[in-house]
Amino acid sequence: MAHVHSHGSAGPAAPRTTFLLVITLVSALLLTLAGLWLLWPNAGDVPDRVPAKAEGTSFVDVTVAGPADPATGSIPVELPSGEVSRMQSPGPSVPLADGDRITAVDISQVSQPGVDPLVFMDYQRELPIALLALAYAAVVLLVARWRGLAAMAGLGMAFVVILGFTMPALLAGESAIGVALVTSSLVMFVTLYLAHGLSARTSTALLGTLVGLGLTALLASWASGAAQITGTTDEASAFLPSSAPGADLRGIALCGIVLAGMGVLNDVTITQASAVWELRGVAPAASRSELFTRAMRIGRDHIASTVYTIAFAYVGATLPLLMMVWLVDQSPATALSSGEIAEEVVRTLVGSIGLVLAIPVTTAIATLTVPGPADPAAGSPTYEPASDPELMAPVSEAWAARPASEAPAT
């Protein structure tokens, strides 16, 4: 047993290690900003936004006021003014009930006489979604407090980057792999430091995340070409070429594969960095190789759980598509290699490989960054050399301090 006189969270990294981390991450940030400048699309290259409604029509909020007419399918609706009008039935696939709040298109100025003036567009979902978002924010603030607020702020800034840079750049035909790397790097710099603070521990996780994203991008570039991922398997393939001729559907699919791995990579890298720091705090006598071995035990458990988490997430998101494929009488291999499914399979496998590789990389970086055994610069406690491989210092202290009545009989 190791007899440690004090224990707790590990101290700060050594000044030389901190300097190397700063130099590395500042270089990565400068490269990211340079890429942002080079890939920022010219206003003339970004296609104009398509109007949401045809000329002569307008949107109106209505409330379903009764059942549809069995003969014509016409549905009575109440306008905001209190007047009653008629809306064309959206068909049996969209069941409507009394009191449903609907956004309809008013075509009275362009329709023929005798045609219902309103056409169903969609349900009004703003209120339930807003309530759900407020509940989410309240739960995060209640449990995570200020750190949760910082994480939500980082998430908001990430969407600003995606909406303000990523989408316009892809629509303008900029390099998809470059846009993916710049986006993911910039988002990770913002979200990690906002949520977890400016520290060597966070910087270690960020560096591991950037390495993982780089590996994911390389693998995605190869896989999307080898598996012929064309990005033409959904409704966007019919809409984007006509509205954004400069957009590369294959490149957009590649960018999506890289961006899909951001959140999970962030999760595992910050966990691994924290694990190494906490292990150093409770086991100051451990060598760096021992820390790496113990942290990788945690990492292997994280790999086992996160890999099937990614798979289940994609299954849930594409369940209707999977059911359609299941209904077709074909072999599982043929089904998995069909265009619609193959893209999801490649995305899952590439993201999972990037995740698995990021864990040992982050663990190794953290092991080299965390204060070493009896490092004076880190204020490490004094200790006697450990012989127990489990390094159960706290247990040893509790055993030595037990009352005499609990001592074993001799």
Short mmCIF file of C-alpha atoms in Angstrom, two decimals:
data_model
loop_
_atom_site.label_atom_id
_atom_site.label_comp_id
_atom_site.label_asym_id
_atom_site.label_seq_id
_atom_site.Cartn_x
_atom_site.Cartn_y
_atom_site.Cartn_z
CA MET A 1 0.00 0.00 0.00
CA ALA A 2 1.13 3.55 -0.67
CA HIS A 3 1.09 5.82 2.38
CA VAL A 4 0.06 9.22 0.98
CA HIS A 5 -0.11 12.15 3.39
CA SER A 6 -2.63 14.10 1.30
CA HIS A 7 -4.69 13.48 -1.78
CA GLY A 8 -7.22 15.20 -4.03
CA SER A 9 -7.37 16.78 -7.45
CA ALA A 10 -4.05 16.96 -9.30
CA GLY A 11 -2.32 20.31 -9.45
CA PRO A 12 -1.67 22.40 -12.55
CA ALA A 13 0.51 21.23 -15.40
CA ALA A 14 4.18 22.13 -15.40
CA PRO A 15 5.05 25.50 -16.99
CA ARG A 16 6.92 23.87 -19.89
CA THR A 17 3.98 21.58 -20.63
CA THR A 18 1.57 24.50 -20.46
CA PHE A 19 3.78 26.46 -22.88
CA LEU A 20 3.81 23.59 -25.39
CA LEU A 21 0.03 23.23 -25.13
CA VAL A 22 -0.47 26.95 -25.69
CA ILE A 23 1.87 27.00 -28.71
CA THR A 24 0.16 23.97 -30.27
CA LEU A 25 -3.39 25.20 -29.74
CA VAL A 26 -2.64 28.79 -30.77
CA SER A 27 -1.16 27.40 -34.00
CA ALA A 28 -4.29 25.31 -34.54
CA LEU A 29 -6.49 28.34 -33.88
CA LEU A 30 -4.51 30.49 -36.33
CA LEU A 31 -4.83 27.77 -38.99
CA THR A 32 -8.57 27.62 -38.30
CA LEU A 33 -8.96 31.39 -38.65
CA ALA A 34 -6.88 31.36 -41.84
CA GLY A 35 -9.12 28.64 -43.24
CA LEU A 36 -12.17 30.62 -42.22
CA TRP A 37 -10.86 33.64 -44.13
CA LEU A 38 -9.90 31.62 -47.22
CA LEU A 39 -13.16 29.66 -47.37
CA TRP A 40 -15.51 32.51 -46.51
CA PRO A 41 -17.84 32.65 -49.54
CA ASN A 42 -18.26 35.74 -51.67
CA ALA A 43 -21.75 37.19 -51.41
CA GLY A 44 -22.21 36.77 -55.15
CA ASP A 45 -21.46 33.04 -54.98
CA VAL A 46 -24.12 32.29 -52.36
CA PRO A 47 -27.45 31.55 -54.08
CA ASP A 48 -30.46 33.68 -53.26
CA ARG A 49 -32.91 32.22 -50.80
CA VAL A 50 -36.02 30.69 -52.33
CA PRO A 51 -39.30 32.40 -51.33
CA ALA A 52 -41.36 30.30 -48.95
CA LYS A 53 -44.60 31.19 -50.71
CA ALA A 54 -45.67 31.87 -54.27
CA GLU A 55 -46.42 35.37 -55.47
CA GLY A 56 -49.94 36.45 -54.62
CA THR A 57 -50.26 34.07 -51.65
CA SER A 58 -49.76 34.59 -47.93
CA PHE A 59 -49.54 32.59 -44.71
CA VAL A 60 -52.37 32.66 -42.19
CA ASP A 61 -52.78 30.96 -38.79
CA VAL A 62 -56.08 29.13 -38.45
CA THR A 63 -57.80 26.75 -36.04
CA VAL A 64 -59.70 23.67 -37.18
CA ALA A 65 -63.38 24.31 -36.37
CA GLY A 66 -65.07 21.05 -37.32
CA PRO A 67 -64.90 17.79 -39.28
CA ALA A 68 -64.16 17.63 -42.99
CA ASP A 69 -66.99 17.50 -45.47
CA PRO A 70 -67.29 13.81 -46.48
CA ALA A 71 -68.04 14.70 -50.09
CA THR A 72 -65.44 17.38 -50.82
CA GLY A 73 -62.93 16.98 -47.99
CA SER A 74 -63.25 20.70 -47.26
CA ILE A 75 -62.43 21.54 -43.63
CA PRO A 76 -63.98 24.47 -41.70
CA VAL A 77 -61.36 26.67 -40.01
CA GLU A 78 -61.50 29.76 -37.85
CA LEU A 79 -59.40 32.77 -38.87
CA PRO A 80 -57.64 35.03 -36.34
CA SER A 81 -60.45 37.57 -36.88
CA GLY A 82 -63.03 35.03 -35.74
CA GLU A 83 -64.48 34.47 -39.20
CA VAL A 84 -64.98 30.96 -40.53
CA SER A 85 -63.37 29.91 -43.80
CA ARG A 86 -62.69 26.65 -45.64
CA MET A 87 -59.40 24.77 -46.10
CA GLN A 88 -58.60 22.04 -48.57
CA SER A 89 -58.04 18.64 -46.97
CA PRO A 90 -54.38 17.59 -46.72
CA GLY A 91 -55.37 13.95 -47.20
CA PRO A 92 -55.67 10.93 -44.92
CA SER A 93 -51.97 10.97 -44.02
CA VAL A 94 -52.48 14.18 -41.99
CA PRO A 95 -55.28 13.62 -39.48
CA LEU A 96 -56.84 16.85 -38.24
CA ALA A 97 -59.04 17.30 -35.18
CA ASP A 98 -61.13 20.09 -33.71
CA GLY A 99 -58.92 22.77 -32.14
CA ASP A 100 -55.74 21.91 -34.06
CA ARG A 101 -53.75 25.06 -34.80
CA ILE A 102 -52.61 25.13 -38.43
CA THR A 103 -50.51 27.33 -40.67
CA ALA A 104 -52.33 27.57 -44.00
CA VAL A 105 -51.58 29.25 -47.32
CA ASP A 106 -54.14 31.78 -48.51
CA ILE A 107 -54.55 31.27 -52.27
CA SER A 108 -57.75 33.28 -52.62
CA GLN A 109 -56.02 35.86 -54.84
CA VAL A 110 -54.74 33.30 -57.35
CA SER A 111 -57.24 30.42 -57.17
CA GLN A 112 -60.24 29.72 -59.37
CA PRO A 113 -63.75 30.53 -58.12
CA GLY A 114 -65.33 27.73 -56.09
CA VAL A 115 -61.97 26.46 -54.76
CA ASP A 116 -61.36 26.54 -51.02
CA PRO A 117 -59.26 29.66 -50.35
CA LEU A 118 -56.91 27.99 -47.87
CA VAL A 119 -54.43 25.13 -48.28
CA PHE A 120 -52.90 23.17 -45.41
CA MET A 121 -49.17 23.82 -44.95
CA ASP A 122 -48.17 22.51 -41.51
CA TYR A 123 -49.09 22.27 -37.86
CA GLN A 124 -48.15 25.15 -35.55
CA ARG A 125 -45.48 23.72 -33.26
CA GLU A 126 -43.87 26.87 -31.88
CA LEU A 127 -45.50 26.71 -28.44
CA PRO A 128 -44.76 23.06 -27.52
CA ILE A 129 -41.21 23.34 -28.88
CA ALA A 130 -40.65 26.56 -26.93
CA LEU A 131 -41.97 24.93 -23.74
CA LEU A 132 -39.72 21.92 -24.29
CA ALA A 133 -36.70 24.18 -24.85
CA LEU A 134 -37.47 26.11 -21.67
CA ALA A 135 -37.81 22.86 -19.72
CA TYR A 136 -34.46 21.69 -21.11
CA ALA A 137 -32.77 24.96 -20.17
CA ALA A 138 -34.27 24.86 -16.67
CA VAL A 139 -33.13 21.27 -16.06
CA VAL A 140 -29.61 22.02 -17.33
CA LEU A 141 -29.35 25.12 -15.13
CA LEU A 142 -30.73 23.30 -12.10
CA VAL A 143 -28.30 20.39 -12.37
CA ALA A 144 -25.19 21.91 -14.00
CA ARG A 145 -25.73 25.53 -12.90
CA TRP A 146 -23.32 28.06 -14.45
CA ARG A 147 -21.43 25.40 -16.35
CA GLY A 148 -24.68 24.31 -17.95
CA LEU A 149 -25.43 27.90 -18.91
CA ALA A 150 -21.97 28.21 -20.47
CA ALA A 151 -22.51 24.96 -22.40
CA MET A 152 -25.81 26.25 -23.80
CA ALA A 153 -24.12 29.51 -24.77
CA GLY A 154 -21.46 27.49 -26.59
CA LEU A 155 -24.15 25.50 -28.38
CA GLY A 156 -25.80 28.73 -29.49
CA MET A 157 -22.51 30.05 -30.85
CA ALA A 158 -21.94 26.75 -32.67
CA PHE A 159 -25.21 27.20 -34.53
CA VAL A 160 -24.17 30.76 -35.38
CA VAL A 161 -21.02 29.34 -37.02
CA ILE A 162 -22.97 26.66 -38.90
CA LEU A 163 -25.68 29.03 -40.13
CA GLY A 164 -23.38 31.97 -40.82
CA PHE A 165 -20.42 30.16 -42.40
CA THR A 166 -20.84 26.43 -42.99
CA MET A 167 -24.08 26.43 -44.96
CA PRO A 168 -23.30 29.47 -47.14
CA ALA A 169 -19.82 28.08 -47.90
CA LEU A 170 -21.18 24.69 -48.93
CA LEU A 171 -23.92 26.29 -51.04
CA ALA A 172 -21.27 28.41 -52.76
CA GLY A 173 -19.27 25.30 -53.66
CA GLU A 174 -16.28 25.78 -51.34
CA SER A 175 -14.12 22.76 -50.43
CA ALA A 176 -16.32 20.50 -48.31
CA ILE A 177 -13.49 18.91 -46.33
CA GLY A 178 -11.99 22.33 -45.62
CA VAL A 179 -15.35 23.71 -44.51
CA ALA A 180 -15.89 20.66 -42.29
CA LEU A 181 -12.49 21.00 -40.58
CA VAL A 182 -12.75 24.77 -40.09
CA THR A 183 -16.30 24.48 -38.73
CA SER A 184 -15.56 21.63 -36.33
CA SER A 185 -12.31 23.20 -35.09
CA LEU A 186 -13.88 26.62 -34.49
CA VAL A 187 -16.90 25.10 -32.77
CA MET A 188 -14.73 22.96 -30.51
CA PHE A 189 -12.55 25.92 -29.48
CA VAL A 190 -15.63 27.90 -28.49
CA THR A 191 -17.73 25.20 -26.83
CA LEU A 192 -15.00 23.43 -24.85
CA TYR A 193 -13.51 26.54 -23.30
CA LEU A 194 -16.92 28.06 -22.59
CA ALA A 195 -18.27 24.91 -20.95
CA HIS A 196 -15.17 23.67 -19.13
CA GLY A 197 -13.00 26.73 -18.57
CA LEU A 198 -9.51 27.71 -19.64
CA SER A 199 -7.21 25.06 -18.19
CA ALA A 200 -4.61 22.48 -19.14
CA ARG A 201 -7.23 19.77 -18.67
CA THR A 202 -9.60 21.40 -21.17
CA SER A 203 -6.74 22.16 -23.56
CA THR A 204 -5.72 18.50 -23.47
CA ALA A 205 -9.26 17.44 -24.35
CA LEU A 206 -9.39 20.03 -27.13
CA LEU A 207 -6.12 18.82 -28.63
CA GLY A 208 -7.35 15.22 -28.53
CA THR A 209 -10.62 16.32 -30.15
CA LEU A 210 -8.80 18.12 -32.98
CA VAL A 211 -6.66 15.04 -33.65
CA GLY A 212 -9.79 12.88 -33.67
CA LEU A 213 -11.54 15.24 -36.07
CA GLY A 214 -8.54 15.19 -38.39
CA LEU A 215 -8.52 11.39 -38.43
CA THR A 216 -12.28 11.32 -38.98
CA ALA A 217 -11.96 13.73 -41.92
CA LEU A 218 -9.24 11.62 -43.56
CA LEU A 219 -11.23 8.44 -43.12
CA ALA A 220 -14.45 10.10 -44.31
CA SER A 221 -12.70 11.37 -47.46
CA TRP A 222 -11.62 7.85 -48.34
CA ALA A 223 -14.84 6.12 -47.32
CA SER A 224 -17.18 8.50 -49.13
CA GLY A 225 -15.27 7.90 -52.37
CA ALA A 226 -14.75 4.16 -51.94
CA ALA A 227 -18.40 3.57 -50.99
CA GLN A 228 -19.67 5.98 -53.68
CA ILE A 229 -21.55 8.21 -51.25
CA THR A 230 -23.17 10.66 -53.67
CA GLY A 231 -25.52 12.59 -51.40
CA THR A 232 -28.37 12.05 -53.87
CA THR A 233 -30.47 9.68 -51.82
CA ASP A 234 -32.93 12.09 -50.21
CA GLU A 235 -35.23 14.98 -51.06
CA ALA A 236 -32.36 17.49 -50.91
CA SER A 237 -30.84 15.89 -54.01
CA ALA A 238 -33.84 17.05 -56.02
CA PHE A 239 -33.98 20.56 -54.54
CA LEU A 240 -30.37 21.69 -54.10
CA PRO A 241 -29.02 21.34 -57.67
CA SER A 242 -31.73 23.60 -59.08
CA SER A 243 -31.57 26.17 -56.27
CA ALA A 244 -27.80 26.07 -55.62
CA PRO A 245 -26.00 24.95 -58.81
CA GLY A 246 -22.59 25.42 -57.19
CA ALA A 247 -23.29 23.03 -54.32
CA ASP A 248 -21.51 19.66 -54.41
CA LEU A 249 -23.87 17.00 -53.06
CA ARG A 250 -21.06 14.49 -52.52
CA GLY A 251 -19.06 17.11 -50.64
CA ILE A 252 -22.05 18.06 -48.50
CA ALA A 253 -22.48 14.40 -47.53
CA LEU A 254 -18.77 14.24 -46.64
CA CYS A 255 -19.03 17.40 -44.52
CA GLY A 256 -22.04 15.91 -42.73
CA ILE A 257 -20.06 12.80 -41.83
CA VAL A 258 -17.34 14.89 -40.17
CA LEU A 259 -19.73 17.23 -38.35
CA ALA A 260 -21.75 14.28 -37.05
CA GLY A 261 -18.77 13.14 -35.00
CA MET A 262 -18.13 16.45 -33.22
CA GLY A 263 -20.41 16.00 -30.22
CA VAL A 264 -19.38 12.45 -29.41
CA LEU A 265 -15.68 13.23 -29.79
CA ASN A 266 -16.06 16.16 -27.42
CA ASP A 267 -17.78 13.89 -24.90
CA VAL A 268 -15.13 11.18 -24.82
CA THR A 269 -12.10 13.47 -24.91
CA ILE A 270 -13.20 15.66 -22.00
CA THR A 271 -14.06 12.50 -20.03
CA GLN A 272 -10.64 10.96 -20.66
CA ALA A 273 -8.78 14.15 -19.77
CA SER A 274 -10.78 14.48 -16.54
CA ALA A 275 -10.17 10.81 -15.72
CA VAL A 276 -6.39 11.23 -15.98
CA TRP A 277 -6.42 14.35 -13.77
CA GLU A 278 -8.59 12.72 -11.13
CA LEU A 279 -6.51 9.54 -11.15
CA ARG A 280 -3.40 11.64 -10.54
CA GLY A 281 -5.18 13.36 -7.66
CA VAL A 282 -5.97 10.09 -5.84
CA ALA A 283 -2.85 8.21 -6.95
CA PRO A 284 0.08 10.67 -6.87
CA ALA A 285 2.57 7.79 -6.68
CA ALA A 286 1.48 6.33 -10.01
CA SER A 287 3.84 6.51 -12.95
CA ARG A 288 2.66 7.97 -16.23
CA SER A 289 2.41 4.50 -17.76
CA GLU A 290 0.22 3.37 -14.85
CA LEU A 291 -2.02 6.41 -15.32
CA PHE A 292 -2.36 5.64 -19.03
CA THR A 293 -3.25 2.02 -18.32
CA ARG A 294 -5.89 2.92 -15.73
CA ALA A 295 -7.39 5.73 -17.79
CA MET A 296 -7.65 3.41 -20.79
CA ARG A 297 -9.72 1.01 -18.68
CA ILE A 298 -12.21 3.85 -18.31
CA GLY A 299 -11.83 4.64 -22.00
CA ARG A 300 -12.61 1.08 -23.05
CA ASP A 301 -15.85 1.19 -21.07
CA HIS A 302 -16.65 4.51 -22.73
CA ILE A 303 -15.93 3.05 -26.16
CA ALA A 304 -18.23 0.10 -25.50
CA SER A 305 -21.13 2.33 -24.49
CA THR A 306 -20.65 5.15 -26.99
CA VAL A 307 -20.30 2.94 -30.07
CA TYR A 308 -23.76 1.48 -29.71
CA THR A 309 -25.07 4.89 -28.62
CA ILE A 310 -24.10 6.25 -32.06
CA ALA A 311 -25.64 3.27 -33.81
CA PHE A 312 -28.92 3.53 -31.89
CA ALA A 313 -29.08 7.28 -32.55
CA TYR A 314 -28.95 6.69 -36.29
CA VAL A 315 -31.45 3.83 -36.07
CA GLY A 316 -33.90 6.11 -34.30
CA ALA A 317 -33.39 8.92 -36.79
CA THR A 318 -33.87 6.68 -39.83
CA LEU A 319 -36.44 4.21 -38.51
CA PRO A 320 -39.07 4.87 -41.25
CA LEU A 321 -36.39 4.36 -43.90
CA LEU A 322 -35.24 1.12 -42.26
CA MET A 323 -38.81 -0.13 -42.16
CA MET A 324 -39.22 0.58 -45.89
CA VAL A 325 -36.01 -1.32 -46.64
CA TRP A 326 -37.15 -4.21 -44.43
CA LEU A 327 -40.36 -4.54 -46.42
CA VAL A 328 -38.38 -5.15 -49.60
CA ASP A 329 -37.55 -8.83 -50.12
CA GLN A 330 -33.75 -8.70 -50.37
CA SER A 331 -30.71 -9.95 -48.51
CA PRO A 332 -29.34 -7.96 -45.52
CA ALA A 333 -26.09 -7.30 -47.40
CA THR A 334 -27.97 -5.81 -50.34
CA ALA A 335 -30.13 -3.70 -48.01
CA LEU A 336 -27.13 -2.32 -46.09
CA SER A 337 -25.34 -1.40 -49.30
CA SER A 338 -28.31 0.41 -50.86
CA GLY A 339 -27.84 4.15 -51.34
CA GLU A 340 -30.10 5.33 -48.52
CA ILE A 341 -28.73 2.92 -45.92
CA ALA A 342 -25.09 2.96 -47.07
CA GLU A 343 -24.72 6.65 -46.27
CA GLU A 344 -25.90 6.10 -42.69
CA VAL A 345 -23.71 3.00 -42.32
CA VAL A 346 -20.62 4.89 -43.53
CA ARG A 347 -21.43 7.83 -41.24
CA THR A 348 -21.80 5.49 -38.24
CA LEU A 349 -18.64 3.51 -38.96
CA VAL A 350 -16.46 6.54 -39.71
CA GLY A 351 -17.70 8.37 -36.60
CA SER A 352 -17.13 5.29 -34.46
CA ILE A 353 -13.58 4.75 -35.74
CA GLY A 354 -12.73 8.40 -35.11
CA LEU A 355 -14.17 8.09 -31.61
CA VAL A 356 -12.20 4.94 -30.81
CA LEU A 357 -8.92 6.44 -32.05
CA ALA A 358 -9.47 9.72 -30.17
CA ILE A 359 -9.62 7.98 -26.80
CA PRO A 360 -6.03 6.59 -26.67
CA VAL A 361 -4.70 9.76 -28.32
CA THR A 362 -6.37 12.01 -25.72
CA THR A 363 -5.35 9.69 -22.89
CA ALA A 364 -1.72 9.77 -24.03
CA ILE A 365 -1.72 13.58 -24.32
CA ALA A 366 -3.33 13.92 -20.88
CA THR A 367 -0.86 11.48 -19.35
CA LEU A 368 2.05 13.54 -20.67
CA THR A 369 0.43 16.81 -19.57
CA VAL A 370 -0.71 15.96 -16.04
CA PRO A 371 1.86 16.60 -13.24
CA GLY A 372 4.29 13.73 -12.80
CA PRO A 373 4.95 11.80 -9.60
CA ALA A 374 6.31 14.07 -6.82
CA ASP A 375 6.49 16.99 -9.23
CA PRO A 376 7.42 20.01 -7.03
CA ALA A 377 6.00 22.47 -9.56
CA ALA A 378 2.62 20.81 -9.17
CA GLY A 379 2.72 20.74 -5.37
CA SER A 380 2.45 16.98 -5.27
CA PRO A 381 2.24 15.45 -1.79
CA THR A 382 5.12 13.44 -0.41
CA TYR A 383 4.64 9.69 -0.47
CA GLU A 384 6.42 6.41 -0.03
CA PRO A 385 6.91 4.22 -3.12
CA ALA A 386 3.86 2.15 -3.91
CA SER A 387 3.98 -1.60 -4.24
CA ASP A 388 0.25 -2.28 -4.63
CA PRO A 389 -0.73 -2.06 -8.31
CA GLU A 390 -4.21 -0.82 -7.40
CA LEU A 391 -2.77 2.21 -5.52
CA MET A 392 -5.56 2.23 -2.93
CA ALA A 393 -4.07 5.05 -0.87
CA PRO A 394 -7.36 6.28 0.62
CA VAL A 395 -8.22 2.73 1.75
CA SER A 396 -4.79 2.40 3.35
CA GLU A 397 -5.29 5.60 5.34
CA ALA A 398 -8.72 4.54 6.53
CA TRP A 399 -7.35 1.15 7.61
CA ALA A 400 -4.48 2.74 9.56
CA ALA A 401 -6.87 5.14 11.34
CA ARG A 402 -9.41 2.46 12.42
CA PRO A 403 -10.33 2.25 16.14
CA ALA A 404 -8.41 -0.24 18.26
CA SER A 405 -11.63 -2.16 18.91
CA GLU A 406 -11.82 -2.98 15.20
CA ALA A 407 -8.29 -4.30 14.98
CA PRO A 408 -8.02 -8.02 14.16
CA ALA A 409 -7.34 -10.37 17.02
CA THR A 410 -3.78 -11.65 17.35
#
